[in-house]
């Protein structure tokens, strides 16, 4: 009887722990804009609320087509060999999108409300 009690208690703790860890992995906020970097230089900041598409030419001669649609951003075309940047799909938050061969980085920027300023 004691073994069954401890087994059920341990199973309950595991279920709760797994549930909480999944909640921590889900992005809570979506970004308002994204910064596009190429070769470490900020090229432009785009609003995710405006649908648009543009091509980024990299210093190495490559290109990436970036599409903003329905509040999300994605690399929809690239001439890199692996296309991992395209596989990431449309995103609105998270770690961003990176194309290593073309040295392209898309970083999400969230607007924050400032409660006070120190001056």
Short mmCIF file of C-alpha atoms in Angstrom, two decimals:
data_model
loop_
_atom_site.label_atom_id
_atom_site.label_comp_id
_atom_site.label_asym_id
_atom_site.label_seq_id
_atom_site.Cartn_x
_atom_site.Cartn_y
_atom_site.Cartn_z
CA UNK A 1 0.00 0.00 0.00
CA UNK A 2 2.83 2.42 0.87
CA UNK A 3 4.62 1.68 -2.39
CA UNK A 4 1.47 2.46 -4.41
CA UNK A 5 1.03 5.78 -2.55
CA UNK A 6 4.61 6.88 -3.23
CA UNK A 7 4.39 5.78 -6.87
CA UNK A 8 1.24 7.84 -7.41
CA UNK A 9 2.78 10.83 -5.63
CA UNK A 10 5.93 10.62 -7.76
CA UNK A 11 3.87 10.29 -10.97
CA UNK A 12 1.83 13.36 -9.97
CA UNK A 13 4.96 15.41 -9.32
CA UNK A 14 6.40 14.36 -12.70
CA UNK A 15 3.21 15.32 -14.56
CA UNK A 16 3.11 18.74 -12.89
CA UNK A 17 6.82 19.30 -13.59
CA UNK A 18 6.45 18.41 -17.27
CA UNK A 19 3.44 20.69 -17.61
CA UNK A 20 5.28 23.63 -16.07
CA UNK A 21 8.35 23.09 -18.23
CA UNK A 22 6.22 23.17 -21.40
CA UNK A 23 4.63 26.43 -20.26
CA UNK A 24 8.08 27.96 -19.79
CA UNK A 25 9.15 26.98 -23.31
CA UNK A 26 6.16 28.60 -25.05
CA UNK A 27 6.85 32.23 -26.02
CA UNK A 28 4.43 34.44 -24.12
CA UNK A 29 4.78 37.66 -26.05
CA UNK A 30 5.03 38.43 -29.69
CA UNK A 31 7.43 41.03 -30.95
CA UNK A 32 6.31 44.34 -32.43
CA UNK A 33 9.25 44.65 -34.80
CA UNK A 34 12.34 42.85 -36.04
CA UNK A 35 15.88 44.01 -36.69
CA UNK A 36 17.62 42.72 -39.81
CA UNK A 37 21.41 42.37 -39.55
CA UNK A 38 23.81 41.42 -42.32
CA UNK A 39 27.48 40.88 -41.59
CA UNK A 40 26.95 42.25 -38.07
CA UNK A 41 25.54 45.59 -39.32
CA UNK A 42 21.96 46.66 -38.68
CA UNK A 43 20.35 47.10 -42.10
CA UNK A 44 16.82 47.94 -41.12
CA UNK A 45 14.14 47.60 -38.51
CA UNK A 46 10.78 46.39 -39.80
CA UNK A 47 7.36 46.54 -38.22
CA UNK A 48 5.65 43.16 -38.01
CA UNK A 49 2.26 44.87 -38.33
CA UNK A 50 2.92 45.85 -41.97
CA UNK A 51 2.95 43.09 -44.61
CA UNK A 52 6.02 43.46 -46.85
CA UNK A 53 8.67 41.55 -48.74
CA UNK A 54 12.24 42.58 -49.53
CA UNK A 55 15.56 41.03 -50.51
CA UNK A 56 18.74 41.40 -48.48
CA UNK A 57 21.98 41.26 -50.47
CA UNK A 58 24.86 39.97 -48.37
CA UNK A 59 28.47 41.18 -48.58
CA UNK A 60 29.49 37.71 -49.83
CA UNK A 61 27.15 38.03 -52.85
CA UNK A 62 24.30 35.91 -51.49
CA UNK A 63 20.71 36.93 -51.01
CA UNK A 64 17.81 36.25 -48.65
CA UNK A 65 14.19 37.20 -49.33
CA UNK A 66 12.44 38.25 -46.12
CA UNK A 67 8.64 38.25 -45.91
CA UNK A 68 6.51 39.88 -43.21
CA UNK A 69 2.92 38.64 -43.17
CA UNK A 70 0.15 38.60 -40.54
CA UNK A 71 2.44 39.80 -37.75
CA UNK A 72 5.14 37.21 -38.44
CA UNK A 73 8.43 37.19 -40.34
CA UNK A 74 10.26 34.51 -42.32
CA UNK A 75 13.05 33.97 -44.80
CA UNK A 76 11.10 32.72 -47.81
CA UNK A 77 13.96 32.40 -50.30
CA UNK A 78 17.71 32.07 -49.90
CA UNK A 79 20.65 30.97 -52.00
CA UNK A 80 22.46 29.34 -49.08
CA UNK A 81 23.21 25.61 -49.39
CA UNK A 82 21.33 24.31 -46.34
CA UNK A 83 18.13 26.47 -46.23
CA UNK A 84 17.86 26.16 -42.42
CA UNK A 85 16.77 29.79 -42.32
CA UNK A 86 13.80 28.96 -44.55
CA UNK A 87 12.91 25.86 -42.51
CA UNK A 88 12.36 28.05 -39.44
CA UNK A 89 9.14 29.31 -41.05
CA UNK A 90 7.10 32.31 -39.98
CA UNK A 91 7.87 33.50 -36.43
CA UNK A 92 6.72 36.33 -34.20
CA UNK A 93 8.92 35.67 -31.17
CA UNK A 94 11.68 33.43 -29.97
CA UNK A 95 15.37 33.19 -30.62
CA UNK A 96 15.17 34.75 -34.08
CA UNK A 97 16.18 33.56 -37.52
CA UNK A 98 19.79 33.01 -38.60
CA UNK A 99 21.33 32.23 -41.99
CA UNK A 100 24.97 31.41 -41.19
CA UNK A 101 26.26 31.04 -44.77
CA UNK A 102 24.88 34.48 -45.71
CA UNK A 103 25.60 36.04 -42.28
CA UNK A 104 21.98 37.19 -41.90
CA UNK A 105 20.36 37.58 -38.47
CA UNK A 106 16.75 38.53 -37.75
CA UNK A 107 16.25 39.52 -34.12
CA UNK A 108 12.85 40.20 -32.53
CA UNK A 109 12.30 43.46 -30.66
CA UNK A 110 9.52 43.86 -28.12
CA UNK A 111 8.24 47.29 -27.19
CA UNK A 112 8.54 47.84 -23.47
CA UNK A 113 6.67 50.34 -21.37
CA UNK A 114 8.95 52.57 -19.33
CA UNK A 115 7.64 53.24 -15.83
CA UNK A 116 10.38 55.66 -14.83
CA UNK A 117 13.49 57.21 -16.25
CA UNK A 118 16.73 57.82 -14.38
CA UNK A 119 18.56 60.90 -15.39
#
